[in-house]
Tab-separated table of C-alpha atoms in Angstrom:
chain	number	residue	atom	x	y	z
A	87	UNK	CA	80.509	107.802	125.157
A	88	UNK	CA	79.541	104.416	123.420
A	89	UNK	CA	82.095	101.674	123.831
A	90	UNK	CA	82.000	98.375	122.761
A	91	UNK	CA	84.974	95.760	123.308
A	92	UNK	CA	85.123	92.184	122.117
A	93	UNK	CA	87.356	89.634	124.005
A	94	UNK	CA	87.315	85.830	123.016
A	95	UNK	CA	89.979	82.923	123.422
A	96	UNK	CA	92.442	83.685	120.535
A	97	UNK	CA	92.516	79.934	119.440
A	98	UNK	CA	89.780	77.289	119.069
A	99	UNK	CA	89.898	73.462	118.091
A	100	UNK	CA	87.976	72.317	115.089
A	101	UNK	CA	84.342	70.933	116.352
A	102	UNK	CA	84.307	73.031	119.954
A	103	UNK	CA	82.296	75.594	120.829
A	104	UNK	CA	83.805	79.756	120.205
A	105	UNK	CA	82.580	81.552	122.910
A	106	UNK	CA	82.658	85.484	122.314
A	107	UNK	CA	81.882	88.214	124.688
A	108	UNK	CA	80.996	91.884	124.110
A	109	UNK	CA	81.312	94.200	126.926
A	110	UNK	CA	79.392	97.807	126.549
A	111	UNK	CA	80.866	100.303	128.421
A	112	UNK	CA	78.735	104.257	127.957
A	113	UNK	CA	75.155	103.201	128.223
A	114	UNK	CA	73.226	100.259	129.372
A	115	UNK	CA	71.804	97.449	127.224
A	116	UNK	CA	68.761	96.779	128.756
A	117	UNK	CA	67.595	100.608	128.256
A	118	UNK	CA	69.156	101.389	125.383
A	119	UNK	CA	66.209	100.488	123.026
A	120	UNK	CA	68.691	98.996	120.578
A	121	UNK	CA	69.771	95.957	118.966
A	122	UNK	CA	73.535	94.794	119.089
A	123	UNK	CA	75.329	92.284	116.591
A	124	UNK	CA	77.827	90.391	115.638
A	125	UNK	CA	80.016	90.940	112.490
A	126	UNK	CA	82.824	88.637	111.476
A	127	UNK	CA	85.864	89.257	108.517
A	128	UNK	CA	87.729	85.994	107.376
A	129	UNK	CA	91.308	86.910	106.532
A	130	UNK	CA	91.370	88.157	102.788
A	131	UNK	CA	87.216	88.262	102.801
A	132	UNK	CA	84.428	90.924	103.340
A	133	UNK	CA	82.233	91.219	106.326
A	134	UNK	CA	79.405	88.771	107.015
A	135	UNK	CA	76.710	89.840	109.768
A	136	UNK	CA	76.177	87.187	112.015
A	137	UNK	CA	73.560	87.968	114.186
A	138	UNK	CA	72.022	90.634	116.338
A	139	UNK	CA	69.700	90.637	119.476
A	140	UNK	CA	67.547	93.553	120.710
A	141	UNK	CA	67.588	94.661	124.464
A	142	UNK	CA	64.048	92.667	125.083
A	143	UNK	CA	66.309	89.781	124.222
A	144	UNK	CA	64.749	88.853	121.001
A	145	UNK	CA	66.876	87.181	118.055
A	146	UNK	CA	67.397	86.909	114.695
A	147	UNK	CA	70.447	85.122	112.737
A	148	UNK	CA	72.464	85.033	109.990
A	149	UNK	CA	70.572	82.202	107.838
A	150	UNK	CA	73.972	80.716	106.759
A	151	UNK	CA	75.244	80.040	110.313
A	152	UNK	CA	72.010	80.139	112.230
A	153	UNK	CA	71.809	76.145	113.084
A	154	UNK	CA	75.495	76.950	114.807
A	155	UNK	CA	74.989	80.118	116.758
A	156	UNK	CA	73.318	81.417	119.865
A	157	UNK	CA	73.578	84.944	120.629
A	158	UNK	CA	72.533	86.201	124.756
A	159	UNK	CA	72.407	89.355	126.831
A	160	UNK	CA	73.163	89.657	129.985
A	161	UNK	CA	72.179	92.867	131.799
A	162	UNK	CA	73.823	92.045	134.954
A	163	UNK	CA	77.147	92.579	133.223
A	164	UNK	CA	76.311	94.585	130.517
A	165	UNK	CA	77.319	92.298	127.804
A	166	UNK	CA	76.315	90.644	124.651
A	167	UNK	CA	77.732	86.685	124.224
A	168	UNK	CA	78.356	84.988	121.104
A	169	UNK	CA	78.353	80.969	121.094
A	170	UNK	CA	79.656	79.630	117.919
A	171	UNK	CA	79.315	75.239	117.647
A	172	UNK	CA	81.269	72.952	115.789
A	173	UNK	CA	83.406	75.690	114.555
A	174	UNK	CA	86.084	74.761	111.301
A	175	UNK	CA	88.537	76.715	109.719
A	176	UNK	CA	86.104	78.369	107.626
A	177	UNK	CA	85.268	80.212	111.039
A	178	UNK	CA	88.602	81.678	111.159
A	179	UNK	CA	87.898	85.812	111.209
A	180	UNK	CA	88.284	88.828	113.385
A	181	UNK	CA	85.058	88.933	114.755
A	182	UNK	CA	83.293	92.659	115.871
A	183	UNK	CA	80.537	93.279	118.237
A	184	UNK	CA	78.475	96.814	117.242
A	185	UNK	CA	75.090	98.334	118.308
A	186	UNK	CA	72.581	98.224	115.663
A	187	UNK	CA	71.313	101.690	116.283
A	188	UNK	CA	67.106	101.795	115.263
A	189	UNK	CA	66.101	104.307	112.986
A	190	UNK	CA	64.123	106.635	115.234
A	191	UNK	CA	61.659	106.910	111.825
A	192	UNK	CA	61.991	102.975	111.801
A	193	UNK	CA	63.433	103.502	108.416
A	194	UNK	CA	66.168	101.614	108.660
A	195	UNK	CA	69.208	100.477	111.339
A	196	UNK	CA	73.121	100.280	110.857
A	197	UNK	CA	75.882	99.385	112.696
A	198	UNK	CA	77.266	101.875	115.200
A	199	UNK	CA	79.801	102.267	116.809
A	200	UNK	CA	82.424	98.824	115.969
A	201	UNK	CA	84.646	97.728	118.295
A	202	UNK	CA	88.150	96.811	117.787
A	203	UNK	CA	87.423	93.103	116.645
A	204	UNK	CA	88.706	90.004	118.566
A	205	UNK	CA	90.880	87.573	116.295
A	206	UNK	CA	89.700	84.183	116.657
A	207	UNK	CA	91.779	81.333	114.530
A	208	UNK	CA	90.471	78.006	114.569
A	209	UNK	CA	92.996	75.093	114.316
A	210	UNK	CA	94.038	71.831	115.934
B	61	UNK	CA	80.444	85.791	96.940
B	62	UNK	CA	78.829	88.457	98.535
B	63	UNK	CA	75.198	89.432	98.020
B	64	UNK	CA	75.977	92.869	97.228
B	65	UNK	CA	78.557	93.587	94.397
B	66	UNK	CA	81.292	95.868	94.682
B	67	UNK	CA	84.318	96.605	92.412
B	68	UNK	CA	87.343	94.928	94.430
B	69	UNK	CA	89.667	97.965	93.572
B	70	UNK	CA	89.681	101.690	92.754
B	71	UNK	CA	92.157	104.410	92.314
B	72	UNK	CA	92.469	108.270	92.096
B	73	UNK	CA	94.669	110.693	92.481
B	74	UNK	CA	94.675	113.246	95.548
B	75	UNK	CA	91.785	115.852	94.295
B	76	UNK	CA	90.212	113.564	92.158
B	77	UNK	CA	86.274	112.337	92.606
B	78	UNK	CA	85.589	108.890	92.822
B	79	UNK	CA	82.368	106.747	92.955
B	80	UNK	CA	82.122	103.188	94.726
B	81	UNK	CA	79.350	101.343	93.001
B	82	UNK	CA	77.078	98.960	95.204
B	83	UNK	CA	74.639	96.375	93.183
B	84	UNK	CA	72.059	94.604	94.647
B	85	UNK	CA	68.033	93.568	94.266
B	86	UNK	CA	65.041	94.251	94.934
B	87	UNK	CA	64.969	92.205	98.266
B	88	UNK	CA	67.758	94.398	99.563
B	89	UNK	CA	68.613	97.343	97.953
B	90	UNK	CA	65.333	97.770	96.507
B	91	UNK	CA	63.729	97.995	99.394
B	92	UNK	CA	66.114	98.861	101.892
B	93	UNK	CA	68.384	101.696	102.807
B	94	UNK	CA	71.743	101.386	102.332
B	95	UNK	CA	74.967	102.275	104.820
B	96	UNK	CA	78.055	102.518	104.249
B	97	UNK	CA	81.596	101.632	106.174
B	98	UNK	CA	85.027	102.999	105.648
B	99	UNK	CA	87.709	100.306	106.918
B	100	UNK	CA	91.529	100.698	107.623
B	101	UNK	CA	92.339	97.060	107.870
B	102	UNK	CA	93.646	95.998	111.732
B	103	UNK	CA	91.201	99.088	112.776
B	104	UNK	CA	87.623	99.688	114.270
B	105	UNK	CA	84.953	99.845	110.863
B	106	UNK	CA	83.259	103.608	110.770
B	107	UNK	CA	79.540	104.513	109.842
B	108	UNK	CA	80.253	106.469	106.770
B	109	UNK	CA	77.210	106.535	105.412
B	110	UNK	CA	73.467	105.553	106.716
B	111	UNK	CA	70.025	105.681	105.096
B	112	UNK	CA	70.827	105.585	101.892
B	113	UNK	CA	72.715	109.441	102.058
B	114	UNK	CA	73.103	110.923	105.483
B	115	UNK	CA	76.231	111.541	106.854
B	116	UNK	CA	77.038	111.014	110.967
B	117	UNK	CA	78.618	113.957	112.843
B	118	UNK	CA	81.810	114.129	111.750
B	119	UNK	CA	82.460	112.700	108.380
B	120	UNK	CA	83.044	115.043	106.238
B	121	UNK	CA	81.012	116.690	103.238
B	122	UNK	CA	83.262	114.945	100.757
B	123	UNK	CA	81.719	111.855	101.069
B	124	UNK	CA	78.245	111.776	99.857
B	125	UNK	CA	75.591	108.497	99.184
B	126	UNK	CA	73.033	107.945	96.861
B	127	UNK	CA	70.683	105.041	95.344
B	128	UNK	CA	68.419	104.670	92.696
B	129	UNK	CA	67.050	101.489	91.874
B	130	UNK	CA	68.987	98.308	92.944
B	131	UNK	CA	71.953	100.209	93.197
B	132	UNK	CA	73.602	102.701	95.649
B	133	UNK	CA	77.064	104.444	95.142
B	134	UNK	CA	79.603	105.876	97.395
B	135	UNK	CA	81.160	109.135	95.779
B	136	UNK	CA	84.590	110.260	97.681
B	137	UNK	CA	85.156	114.153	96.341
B	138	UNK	CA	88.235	116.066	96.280
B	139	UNK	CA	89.848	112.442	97.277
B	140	UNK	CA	92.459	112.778	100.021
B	141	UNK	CA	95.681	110.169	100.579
B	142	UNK	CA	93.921	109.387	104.187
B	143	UNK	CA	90.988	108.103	102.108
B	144	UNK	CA	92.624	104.991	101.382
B	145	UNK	CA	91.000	102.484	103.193
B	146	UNK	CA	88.472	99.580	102.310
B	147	UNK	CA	84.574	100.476	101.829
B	148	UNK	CA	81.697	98.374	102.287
B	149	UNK	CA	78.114	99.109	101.613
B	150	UNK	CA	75.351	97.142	103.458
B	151	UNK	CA	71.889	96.606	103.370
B	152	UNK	CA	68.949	95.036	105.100
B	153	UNK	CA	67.801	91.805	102.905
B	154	UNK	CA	64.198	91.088	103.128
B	155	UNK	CA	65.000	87.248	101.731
B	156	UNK	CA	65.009	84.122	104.017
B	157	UNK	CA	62.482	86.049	107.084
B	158	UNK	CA	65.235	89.302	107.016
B	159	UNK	CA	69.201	89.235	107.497
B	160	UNK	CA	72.041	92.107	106.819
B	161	UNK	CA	74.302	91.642	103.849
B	162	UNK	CA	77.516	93.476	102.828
B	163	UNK	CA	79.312	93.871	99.908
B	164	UNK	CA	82.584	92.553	99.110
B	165	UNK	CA	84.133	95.488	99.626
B	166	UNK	CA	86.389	98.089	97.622
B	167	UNK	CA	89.823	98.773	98.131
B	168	UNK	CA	90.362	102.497	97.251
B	169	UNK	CA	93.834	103.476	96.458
B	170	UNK	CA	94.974	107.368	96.193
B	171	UNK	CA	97.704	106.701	94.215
C-alpha cells in the first residue's frame, strides 16, 4: 500500500532555508509514472499547492513561491525534498507531501494519497 | 483569498442533503476537472472526489460531484454526524504556464 510520510525540523529562523523531506514507502518513485507534490495549510487558512515534480525529475511551481523553492527526487532513498529560502512567518503551515496520481486518460491528476503533514513554525 | 470560492460554513441536520458550492473561471474550472478533499483538521486530507464526479473505492455513494460551467458543487446526501469535517475543491489553473489552486474551504457542521 501507498505511504507517504513528511518529516521536517519543527522550528525554523526567519531568512534560513526549511528543508522538508518526503519518504514513500509502497512503490517506487522512479517507476511509478507519477508526479508527487507539496501542499502546505497556514494555521486558520486553506491549502496552497506548492509544487510537484514527476519521476523523470521534471518541475513545475507554485508561481507565488516559485523564486523561493526547489523541489528534488532522490531515487536512492525513495524520497521527494522540499527546500524552502528565506522563509518568514507567513511560511508558518503544516506542510503535506502527496502523489499526484496522472489521469490514465490524461484528463486530469489529483492528489492521492496525503500524508500526515509535518508542522513547521517559523520564528526567531 | 483563494482562487476558487467556497462558502466558509454550512450546516444540516443528520439526514439532510447538502451542496458545497465551488466558483471559479474559465482558466480553471472551465477547463479543468475538478477534485475534491474531505479534511478532519490534525488528520491526513482524503480524495473525495476526482474528475469532476467520480468517486475512489471506498467513499461512499452519498457523496456525489458535479460541474457545469465555472462552477462545480459537492452534494453530501442523507448527511451523517461523521461528515463534519472541512471540504476543499481543487482544480488545475491553466493561468501563469499551469499551477493547482484550492478553494478556501467549507466547514460543514451536522448540527
Amino acid at each position: 500500500q501507498l505511504q507517504v510520510q513528511e518529516s521536517g525540523p519543527g522550528l525554523v529562523k526567519p531568512s534560513e532555508t526549511l528543508s522538508l523531506t518526503c519518504t514513500v514507502s509502497g512503490v517506487s518513485i522512479s517507476g511509478s509514472s507519477d508526479y508527487w507534490g507539496w501542499i502546505r495549510q497556514s494555521p486558520g487558512k486553506g491549502l496552497e499547492w506548492i509544487a510537484s515534480i514527476y519521476y523523470s525529475g521534471s518541475t513545475y511551481y507554485n508561481p507565488s513561491l516559485k523564486s523561493r523553492i526547489t523541489i528534488s527526487l532522490d531515487t536512492s532513498k525513495n524520497q521527494v525534498s522540499l527546500k524552502l529560502r528565506s522563509v518568514t512567518a507567513a511560511d508558518t503551515a503544516v506542510y503535506y507531501c502527496a502523489r499526484e496520481k496522472i489521469d490514465i486518460r490524461g484528463i486530469s491528476n489529483w492528489f492521492d494519497p496525503w500524508g500526515q503533514g509535518t508542522l513547521v513554525i517559523v520564528s526567531s | 483569498q483563494s482562487v476558487l470560492a467556497q462558502p466558509p460554513s454550512l450546516s444540516g441536520t443528520p439526514g439532510q442533503r447538502v451542496i458545497i458550492s465551488c466558483s471559479g473561471s474559465g482558466s480553471n474550472i472551465g477547463d479543468n476537472t475538478v477534485n475534491w478533499y474531505q479534511h478532519f483538521p490534525g488528520t491526513t486530507p482524503k480524495l473525495l472526489i476526482y474528475s469532476d464526479n467520480q468517486r475512489p473505492s471506498g467513499v461512499p455513494d452519498r457523496f456525489s460531484g458535479s460541474k457545469s460551467g465555472t462552477s462545480a458543487s459537492l452534494a453530501i446526501s442523507g448527511l451523517q454526524s461523521e461528515d463534519e469535517a472541512d471540504y476543499y475543491c481543487s482544480a488545475w489553473d491553466d493561468s501563469l504556464s499551469g499551477h493547482w489552486v484550492f478553494g478556501g474551504g467549507t466547514k460543514l457542521t451536522v448540527l
